[in-house]
Coordinates of C-alpha atoms and ligand atoms in Angstrom, one line a residue:
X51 CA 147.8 52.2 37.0
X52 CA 144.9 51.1 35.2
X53 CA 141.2 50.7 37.3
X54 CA 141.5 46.9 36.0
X55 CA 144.6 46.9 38.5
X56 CA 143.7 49.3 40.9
X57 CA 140.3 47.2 41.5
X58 CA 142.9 44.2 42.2
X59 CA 144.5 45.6 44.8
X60 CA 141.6 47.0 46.0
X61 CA 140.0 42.7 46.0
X62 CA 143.2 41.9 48.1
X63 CA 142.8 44.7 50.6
X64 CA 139.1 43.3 51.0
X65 CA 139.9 40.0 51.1
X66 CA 142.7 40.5 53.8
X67 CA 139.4 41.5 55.9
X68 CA 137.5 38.7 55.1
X69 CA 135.8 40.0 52.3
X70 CA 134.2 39.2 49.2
X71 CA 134.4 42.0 46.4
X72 CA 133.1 40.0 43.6
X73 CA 130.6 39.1 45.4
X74 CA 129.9 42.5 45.9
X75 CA 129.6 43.3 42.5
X76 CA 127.4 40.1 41.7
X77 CA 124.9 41.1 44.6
X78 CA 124.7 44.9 43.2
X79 CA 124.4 43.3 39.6
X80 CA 121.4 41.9 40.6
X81 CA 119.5 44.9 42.5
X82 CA 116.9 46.4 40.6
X83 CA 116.1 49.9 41.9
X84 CA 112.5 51.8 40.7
X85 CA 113.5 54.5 39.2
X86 CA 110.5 57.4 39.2
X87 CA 109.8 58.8 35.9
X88 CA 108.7 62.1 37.7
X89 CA 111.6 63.7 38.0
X90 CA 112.0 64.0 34.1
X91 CA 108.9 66.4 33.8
X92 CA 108.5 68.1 37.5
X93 CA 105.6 65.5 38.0
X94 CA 103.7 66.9 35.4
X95 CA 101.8 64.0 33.9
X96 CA 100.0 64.3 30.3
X97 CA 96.3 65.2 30.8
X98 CA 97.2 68.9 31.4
X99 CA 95.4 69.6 34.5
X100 CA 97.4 72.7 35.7
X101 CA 99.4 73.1 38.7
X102 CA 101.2 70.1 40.9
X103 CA 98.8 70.1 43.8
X104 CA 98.7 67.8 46.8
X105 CA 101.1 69.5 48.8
X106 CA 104.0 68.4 47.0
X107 CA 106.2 71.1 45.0
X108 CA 108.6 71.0 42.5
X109 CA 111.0 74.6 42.8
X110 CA 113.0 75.9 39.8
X111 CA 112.9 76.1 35.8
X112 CA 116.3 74.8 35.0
X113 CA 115.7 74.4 30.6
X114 CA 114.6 71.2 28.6
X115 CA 111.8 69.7 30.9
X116 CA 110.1 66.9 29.3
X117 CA 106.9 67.8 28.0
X118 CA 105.6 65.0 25.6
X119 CA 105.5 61.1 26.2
X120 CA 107.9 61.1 23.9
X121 CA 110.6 63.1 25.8
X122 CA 110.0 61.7 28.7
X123 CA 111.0 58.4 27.6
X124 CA 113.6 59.8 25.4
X125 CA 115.1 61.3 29.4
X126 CA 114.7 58.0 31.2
X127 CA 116.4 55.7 28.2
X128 CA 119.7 59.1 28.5
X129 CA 119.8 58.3 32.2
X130 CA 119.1 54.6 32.3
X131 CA 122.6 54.6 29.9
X132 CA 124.4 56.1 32.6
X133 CA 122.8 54.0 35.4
X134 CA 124.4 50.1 35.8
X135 CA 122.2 47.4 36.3
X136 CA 118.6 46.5 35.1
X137 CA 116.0 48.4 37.0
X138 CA 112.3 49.1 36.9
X139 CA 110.1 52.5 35.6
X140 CA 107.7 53.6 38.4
X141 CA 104.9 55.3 36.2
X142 CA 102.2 57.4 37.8
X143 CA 98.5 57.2 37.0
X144 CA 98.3 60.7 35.4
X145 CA 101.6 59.5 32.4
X146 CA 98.3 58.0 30.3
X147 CA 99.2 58.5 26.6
X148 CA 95.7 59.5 25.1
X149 CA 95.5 60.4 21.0
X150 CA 94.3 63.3 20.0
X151 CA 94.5 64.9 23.6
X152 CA 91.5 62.3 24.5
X153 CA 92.2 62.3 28.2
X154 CA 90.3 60.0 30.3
X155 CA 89.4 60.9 33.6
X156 CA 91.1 59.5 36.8
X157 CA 88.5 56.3 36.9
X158 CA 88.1 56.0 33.2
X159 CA 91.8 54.8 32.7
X160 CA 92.1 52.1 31.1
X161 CA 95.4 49.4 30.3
X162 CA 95.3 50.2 26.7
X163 CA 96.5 54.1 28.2
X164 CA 99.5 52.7 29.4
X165 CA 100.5 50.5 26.6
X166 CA 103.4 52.6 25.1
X167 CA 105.2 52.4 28.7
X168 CA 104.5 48.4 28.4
X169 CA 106.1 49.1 24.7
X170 CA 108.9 51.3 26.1
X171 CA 109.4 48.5 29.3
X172 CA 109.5 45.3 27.0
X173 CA 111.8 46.6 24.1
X174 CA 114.0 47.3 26.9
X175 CA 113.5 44.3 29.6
X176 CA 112.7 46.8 32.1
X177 CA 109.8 45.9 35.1
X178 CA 107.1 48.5 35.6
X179 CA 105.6 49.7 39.0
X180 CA 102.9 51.6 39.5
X181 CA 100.8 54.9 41.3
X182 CA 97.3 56.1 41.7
X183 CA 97.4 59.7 41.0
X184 CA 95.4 61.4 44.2
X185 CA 96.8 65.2 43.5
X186 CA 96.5 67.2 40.7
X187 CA 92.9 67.2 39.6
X188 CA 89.6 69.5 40.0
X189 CA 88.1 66.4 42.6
X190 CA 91.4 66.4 44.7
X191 CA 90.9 69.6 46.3
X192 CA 89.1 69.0 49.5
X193 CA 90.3 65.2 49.9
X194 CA 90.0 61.8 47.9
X195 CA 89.7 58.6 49.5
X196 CA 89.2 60.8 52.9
X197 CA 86.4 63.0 51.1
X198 CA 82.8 63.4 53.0
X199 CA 81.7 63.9 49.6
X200 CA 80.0 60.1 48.7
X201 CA 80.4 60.9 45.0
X202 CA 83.6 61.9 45.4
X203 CA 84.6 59.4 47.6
X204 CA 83.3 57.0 44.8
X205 CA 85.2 58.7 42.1
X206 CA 88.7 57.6 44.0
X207 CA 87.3 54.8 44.7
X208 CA 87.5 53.5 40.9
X209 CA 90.5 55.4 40.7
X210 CA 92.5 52.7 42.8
X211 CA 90.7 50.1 41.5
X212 CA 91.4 51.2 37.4
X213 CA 94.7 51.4 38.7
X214 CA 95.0 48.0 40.3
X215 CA 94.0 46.7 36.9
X216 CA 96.5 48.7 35.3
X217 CA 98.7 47.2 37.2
X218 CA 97.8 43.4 36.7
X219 CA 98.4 44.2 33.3
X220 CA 102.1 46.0 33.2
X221 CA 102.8 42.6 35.7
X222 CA 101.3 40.2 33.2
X223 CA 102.8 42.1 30.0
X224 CA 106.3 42.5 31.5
X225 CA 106.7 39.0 33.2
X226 CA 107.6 41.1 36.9
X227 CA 105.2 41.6 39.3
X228 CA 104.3 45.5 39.7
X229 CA 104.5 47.7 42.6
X230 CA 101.4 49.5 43.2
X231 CA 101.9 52.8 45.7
X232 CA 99.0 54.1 47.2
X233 CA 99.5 57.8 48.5
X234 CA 97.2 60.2 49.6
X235 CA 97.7 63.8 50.3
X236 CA 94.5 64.4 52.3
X237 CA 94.3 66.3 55.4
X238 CA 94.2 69.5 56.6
X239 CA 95.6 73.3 57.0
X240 CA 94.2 73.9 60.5
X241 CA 93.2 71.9 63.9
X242 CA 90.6 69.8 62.5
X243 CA 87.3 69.1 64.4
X244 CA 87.3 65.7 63.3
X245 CA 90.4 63.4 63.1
X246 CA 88.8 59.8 63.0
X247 CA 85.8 60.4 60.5
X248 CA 88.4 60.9 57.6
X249 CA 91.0 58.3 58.8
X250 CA 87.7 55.9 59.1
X251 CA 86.9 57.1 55.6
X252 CA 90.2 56.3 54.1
X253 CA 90.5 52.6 55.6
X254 CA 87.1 51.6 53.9
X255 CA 87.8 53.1 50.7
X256 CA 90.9 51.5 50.9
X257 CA 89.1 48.3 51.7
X258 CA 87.0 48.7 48.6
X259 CA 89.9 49.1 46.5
X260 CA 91.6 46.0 47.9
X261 CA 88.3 44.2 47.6
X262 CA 88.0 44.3 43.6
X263 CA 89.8 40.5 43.8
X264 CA 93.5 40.9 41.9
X265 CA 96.6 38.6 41.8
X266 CA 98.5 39.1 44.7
X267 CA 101.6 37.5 43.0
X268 CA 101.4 39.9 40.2
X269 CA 100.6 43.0 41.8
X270 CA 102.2 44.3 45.2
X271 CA 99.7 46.9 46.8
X272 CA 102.1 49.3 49.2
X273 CA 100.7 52.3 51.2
X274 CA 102.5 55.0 52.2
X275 CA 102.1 57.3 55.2
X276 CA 103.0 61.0 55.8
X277 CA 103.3 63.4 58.4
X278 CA 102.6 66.6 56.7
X279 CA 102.2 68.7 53.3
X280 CA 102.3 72.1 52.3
X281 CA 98.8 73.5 53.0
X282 CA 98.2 70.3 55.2
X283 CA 100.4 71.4 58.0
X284 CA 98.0 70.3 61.0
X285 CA 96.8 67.2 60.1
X286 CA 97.2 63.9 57.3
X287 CA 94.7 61.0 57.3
X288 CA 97.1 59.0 55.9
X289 CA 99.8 59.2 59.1
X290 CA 102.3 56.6 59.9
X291 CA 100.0 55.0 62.6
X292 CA 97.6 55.0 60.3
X293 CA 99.3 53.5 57.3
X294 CA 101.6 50.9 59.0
X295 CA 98.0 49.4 61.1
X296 CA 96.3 49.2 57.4
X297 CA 99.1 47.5 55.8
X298 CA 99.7 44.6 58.6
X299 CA 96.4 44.2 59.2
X300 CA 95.5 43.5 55.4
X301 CA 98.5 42.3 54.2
X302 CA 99.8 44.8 51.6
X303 CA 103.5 46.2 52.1
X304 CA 104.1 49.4 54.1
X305 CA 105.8 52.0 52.4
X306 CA 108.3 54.4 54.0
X307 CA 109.1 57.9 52.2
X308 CA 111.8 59.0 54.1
X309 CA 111.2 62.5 53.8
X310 CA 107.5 61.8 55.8
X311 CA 109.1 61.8 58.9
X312 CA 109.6 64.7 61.9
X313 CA 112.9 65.8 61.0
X314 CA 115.2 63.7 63.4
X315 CA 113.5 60.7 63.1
X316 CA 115.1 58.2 61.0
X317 CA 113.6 55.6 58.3
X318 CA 117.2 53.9 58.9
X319 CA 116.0 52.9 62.2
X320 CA 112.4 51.8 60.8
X321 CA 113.3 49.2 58.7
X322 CA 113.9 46.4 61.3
X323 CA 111.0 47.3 63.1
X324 CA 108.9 46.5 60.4
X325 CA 111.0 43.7 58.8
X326 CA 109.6 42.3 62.4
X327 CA 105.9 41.9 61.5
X328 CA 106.0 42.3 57.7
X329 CA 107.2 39.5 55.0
X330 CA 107.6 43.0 52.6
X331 CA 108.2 46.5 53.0
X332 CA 108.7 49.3 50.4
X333 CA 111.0 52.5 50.4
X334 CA 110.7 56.0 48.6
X335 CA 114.3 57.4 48.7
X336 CA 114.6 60.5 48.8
X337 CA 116.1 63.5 50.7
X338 CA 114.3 66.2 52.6
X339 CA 115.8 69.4 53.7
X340 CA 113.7 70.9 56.4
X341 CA 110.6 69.9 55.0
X342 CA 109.7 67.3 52.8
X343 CA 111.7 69.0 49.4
X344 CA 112.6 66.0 47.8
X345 CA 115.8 66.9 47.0
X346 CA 118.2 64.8 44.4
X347 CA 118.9 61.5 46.9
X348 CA 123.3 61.8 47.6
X349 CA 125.5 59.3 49.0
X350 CA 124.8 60.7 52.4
X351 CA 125.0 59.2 56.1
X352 CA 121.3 58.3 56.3
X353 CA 121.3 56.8 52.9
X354 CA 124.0 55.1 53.6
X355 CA 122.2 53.5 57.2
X356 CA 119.3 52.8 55.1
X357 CA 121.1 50.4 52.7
X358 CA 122.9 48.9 55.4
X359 CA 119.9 47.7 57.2
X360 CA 118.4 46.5 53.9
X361 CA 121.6 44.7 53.3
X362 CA 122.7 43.4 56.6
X363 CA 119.6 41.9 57.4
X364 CA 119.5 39.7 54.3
X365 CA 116.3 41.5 53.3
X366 CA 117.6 42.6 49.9
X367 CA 114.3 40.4 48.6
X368 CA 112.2 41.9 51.2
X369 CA 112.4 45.5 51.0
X370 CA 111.3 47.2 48.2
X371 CA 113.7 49.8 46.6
X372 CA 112.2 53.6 44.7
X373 CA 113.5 56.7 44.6
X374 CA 111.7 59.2 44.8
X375 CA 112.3 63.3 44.0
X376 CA 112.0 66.1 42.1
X377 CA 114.4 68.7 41.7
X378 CA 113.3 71.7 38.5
X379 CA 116.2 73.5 39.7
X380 CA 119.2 71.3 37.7
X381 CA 119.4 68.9 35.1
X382 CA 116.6 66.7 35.4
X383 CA 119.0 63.7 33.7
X384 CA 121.4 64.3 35.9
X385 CA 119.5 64.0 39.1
X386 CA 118.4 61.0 37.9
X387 CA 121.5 59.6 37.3
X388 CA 123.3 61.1 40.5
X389 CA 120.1 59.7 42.7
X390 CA 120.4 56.3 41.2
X391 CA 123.7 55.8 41.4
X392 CA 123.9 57.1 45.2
X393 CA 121.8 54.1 46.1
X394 CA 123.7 52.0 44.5
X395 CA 127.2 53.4 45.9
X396 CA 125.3 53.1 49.6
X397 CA 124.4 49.8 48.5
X398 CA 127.9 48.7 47.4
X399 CA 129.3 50.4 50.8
X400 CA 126.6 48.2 53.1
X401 CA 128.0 44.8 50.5
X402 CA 131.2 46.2 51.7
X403 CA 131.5 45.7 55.4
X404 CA 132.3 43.1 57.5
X405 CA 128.7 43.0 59.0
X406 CA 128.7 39.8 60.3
X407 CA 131.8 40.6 62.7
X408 CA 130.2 43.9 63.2
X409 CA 127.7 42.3 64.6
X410 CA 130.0 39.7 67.0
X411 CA 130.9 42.9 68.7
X412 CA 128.1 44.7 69.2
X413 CA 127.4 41.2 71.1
X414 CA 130.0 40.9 72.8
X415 CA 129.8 44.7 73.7
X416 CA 133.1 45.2 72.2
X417 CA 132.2 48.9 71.4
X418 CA 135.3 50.8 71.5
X419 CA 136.6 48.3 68.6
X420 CA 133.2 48.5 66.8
X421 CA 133.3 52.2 66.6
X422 CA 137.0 52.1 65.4
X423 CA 136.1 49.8 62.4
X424 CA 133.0 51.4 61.5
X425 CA 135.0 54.7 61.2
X426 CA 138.1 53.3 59.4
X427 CA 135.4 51.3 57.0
X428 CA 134.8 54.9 55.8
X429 CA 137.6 54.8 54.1
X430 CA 138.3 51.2 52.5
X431 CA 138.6 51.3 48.7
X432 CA 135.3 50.7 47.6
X433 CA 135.9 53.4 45.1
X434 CA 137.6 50.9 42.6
X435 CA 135.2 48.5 43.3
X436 CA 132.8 51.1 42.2
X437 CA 134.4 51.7 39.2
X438 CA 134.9 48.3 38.4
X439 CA 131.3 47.4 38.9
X440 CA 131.0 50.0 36.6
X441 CA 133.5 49.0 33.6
X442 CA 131.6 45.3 34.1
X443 CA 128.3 47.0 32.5
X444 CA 130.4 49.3 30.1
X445 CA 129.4 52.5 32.2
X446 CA 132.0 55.2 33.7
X447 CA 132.2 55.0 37.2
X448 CA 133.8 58.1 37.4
X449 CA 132.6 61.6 36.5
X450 CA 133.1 61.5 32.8
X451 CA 129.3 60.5 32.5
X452 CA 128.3 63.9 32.8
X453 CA 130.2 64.5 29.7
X454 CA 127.0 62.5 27.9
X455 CA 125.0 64.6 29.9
X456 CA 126.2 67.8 28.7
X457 CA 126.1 66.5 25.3
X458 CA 122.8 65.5 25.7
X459 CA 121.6 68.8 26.9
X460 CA 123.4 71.2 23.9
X461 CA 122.1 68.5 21.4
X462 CA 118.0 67.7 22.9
X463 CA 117.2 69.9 25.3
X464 CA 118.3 72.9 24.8
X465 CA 116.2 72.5 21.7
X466 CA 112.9 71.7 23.0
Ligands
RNT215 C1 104.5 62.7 48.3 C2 104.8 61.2 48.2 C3 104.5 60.6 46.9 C4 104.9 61.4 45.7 C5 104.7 60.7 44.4 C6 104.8 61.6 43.2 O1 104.9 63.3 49.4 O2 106.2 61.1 48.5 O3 105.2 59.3 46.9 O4 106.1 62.0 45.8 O5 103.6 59.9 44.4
ZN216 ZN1 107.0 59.2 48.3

């Protein structure tokens, strides 16, 4: 049988239940999913500052890391051709292409830095978010916005505010408005003496960043929180309390990583709290494995739950959707590509159900029969819709892409 004709017995199986597949595949058409160009170079950056700091860690040296802009872009255009849809590049503040190794500091950076990924974004009619980079450099050590240190309070200071401009400008220069992340890793190792004087520290830096005056309709400020990093075991300014108190009270989107979290809480449960009080939320998808690892997001459970809240509570235009991860350990195209296309799958699966009877049972606390269909919903043929989803942008939905990959890695990287 051909997938053209498996996909149409597939549409009448869903339709007997009431639902739509091609609307399905329209809906997932139109989902644009920010795609972190971190994972291509083990969050490396190019001002060649040394080691990933911040608490954050990249673990193995699987061959052909990007090293130069160049590559990097080269990486994301191999594993935006595997990936369906039209998505956005989420750039980080330390991916500044400087000539002649001409590096400007964290609160020099300028838009004209950046103007080969608003190249790169426009020959391609990609959208571009954003990051301040907080980690990473000589004046991150002992705290950024958080830091006791005026001066060095000041230097981050212009840091988020360089950045918001950047940002205006990859919004205005690609016609979509741009996502700006703020996350810091400051905290500390041990029991501090002081919890509130940094946390008091952060909200008025983050007060003066907001307060430069920018476009709110070009540039969506989000803030993420977290609970922990490596080194930073007992404490983080920049908790969830914290972050979600800043973000309602000043109106900027709060963003949830969910590897941030104690390990059996879940973000899938966090959504419609905060689809509650906020117009806008953000997500960083990503998968942590007894820590926050940030390993390669898979079409697991909690994905799975994520994109169902997103999607059953009609807040596909209200929730912002990243991934975020770095794995050194494989190939970094590949991760990519199997990251991307696991939200998407999860998001297909959510378009899938029958949410709206779902629902009708849970009110009418018809649980027995609601349990029953979510389990035998496991196992509808959404794989053909998949594929045909797929076929409709001219990309394998099955696992021949990784024959590209393959290709891609004896002909490019294994040379670099
Ligand atoms: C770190 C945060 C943050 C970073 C990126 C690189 O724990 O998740 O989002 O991963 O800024
Ligand atoms: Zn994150």
């Amino acid at each position: 049988m051909t997938q053209k004709e498996l996909y149409n017995i597939a549409k009448e199986r869903y339709a007997a239940l009431g639902i739509d597949t091609e609307a399905a595949i329209e809906k997932l058409s139109n989902i644009s999913i920010s795609m972190h160009c971190w994972q291509a170079d083990d969050v490396k950056g190019f001002e060649n500052t040394g080691a990933l700091t911040g608490g954050i860690q990249t673990t193995g040296n699987y061959p052909g890391a990007a090293t130069t802009p160049a590559q990097v872009m080269q990486d994301l255009d191999m594993a935006l051709s595997l990936i369906p849809g039209t998505h956005k590049i989420n750039v980080h503040a330390c991916y500044g292409i400087y000539e002649d190794g001409k590096v400007a500091d964290r609160d020099q950076i300028k838009p004209e830095h950046f103007k080969p990924w608003v190249d790169y974004a426009k020959a391609r009619g990609l959208g571009l978010d954003f990051n301040p980079t907080y980690f990473s450099h000589p004046l991150a050590g002992d705290g950024t916005l958080t830091n006791p240190n005026e001066e060095i309070r000041a230097f981050w200071i212009r840091h988020g505010i360089a950045c918001i401009r950047i940002s205006e400008y990859f919004a205005r220069e690609t016609g979509k408005p741009c996502v700006m992340n703020i996350w810091i890793p400051d905290g500390f190792k041990d029991v501090p003496a002081d919890r509130l004087g940094p946390r008091m520290r952060y909200m008025d830096s983050l007060d003066q960043i907001l307060g430069c005056g920018y476009d709110k309709e070009l540039v969506y400020v989000t803030l993420e929180s977290k609970v922990f990093g490596i080194g930073l075991e007992s404490y983080t300014a920049g908790s969830a309390e914290f972050a979600l108190s800043y973000s309602t009270t000043r109106g900027i989107l709060p963003l949830m990583d969910n590897g941030h979290y104690h390990p059996t809480e879940v973000v899938s449960d966090k959504i419609s709290a905060l689809l509650c009080f906020n117009p806008k939320i953000a997500l960083h998808i990503t998968r942590g494995i007894r820590w926050d690892s940030d390993h390669v997001v898979r079409y697991d459970d909690e994905t799975v739950e994520m994109m169902k809240e997103v999607v059953r509570n009609n807040a596909l235009d209200r929730v912002v959707l990243a991934t975020d991860y770095f794995d050194a350990s494989i190939n970094r195209i590949a991760a990519l590509v199997i990251g991307m296309r696991s939200v998407q799958k999860a998001l297909l699966t959510a378009l899938l159900l029958p949410n709206e009877k779902l629902k009708e049972l849970q009110d009418n606390q018809k649980f027995t029969e609601l349990m029953m269909l979510q389990e035998e919903f496991k196992f509808a043929p959404m794989g053909d819709v998949w594929n045909e989803f797929c076929a409709r942008a001219g990309i394998a939905g099955d696992a021949t892409w990784f024959q590209a990959v393959e290709a891609y890695e004896k002909d490019v990287l294994s040379k670099r």
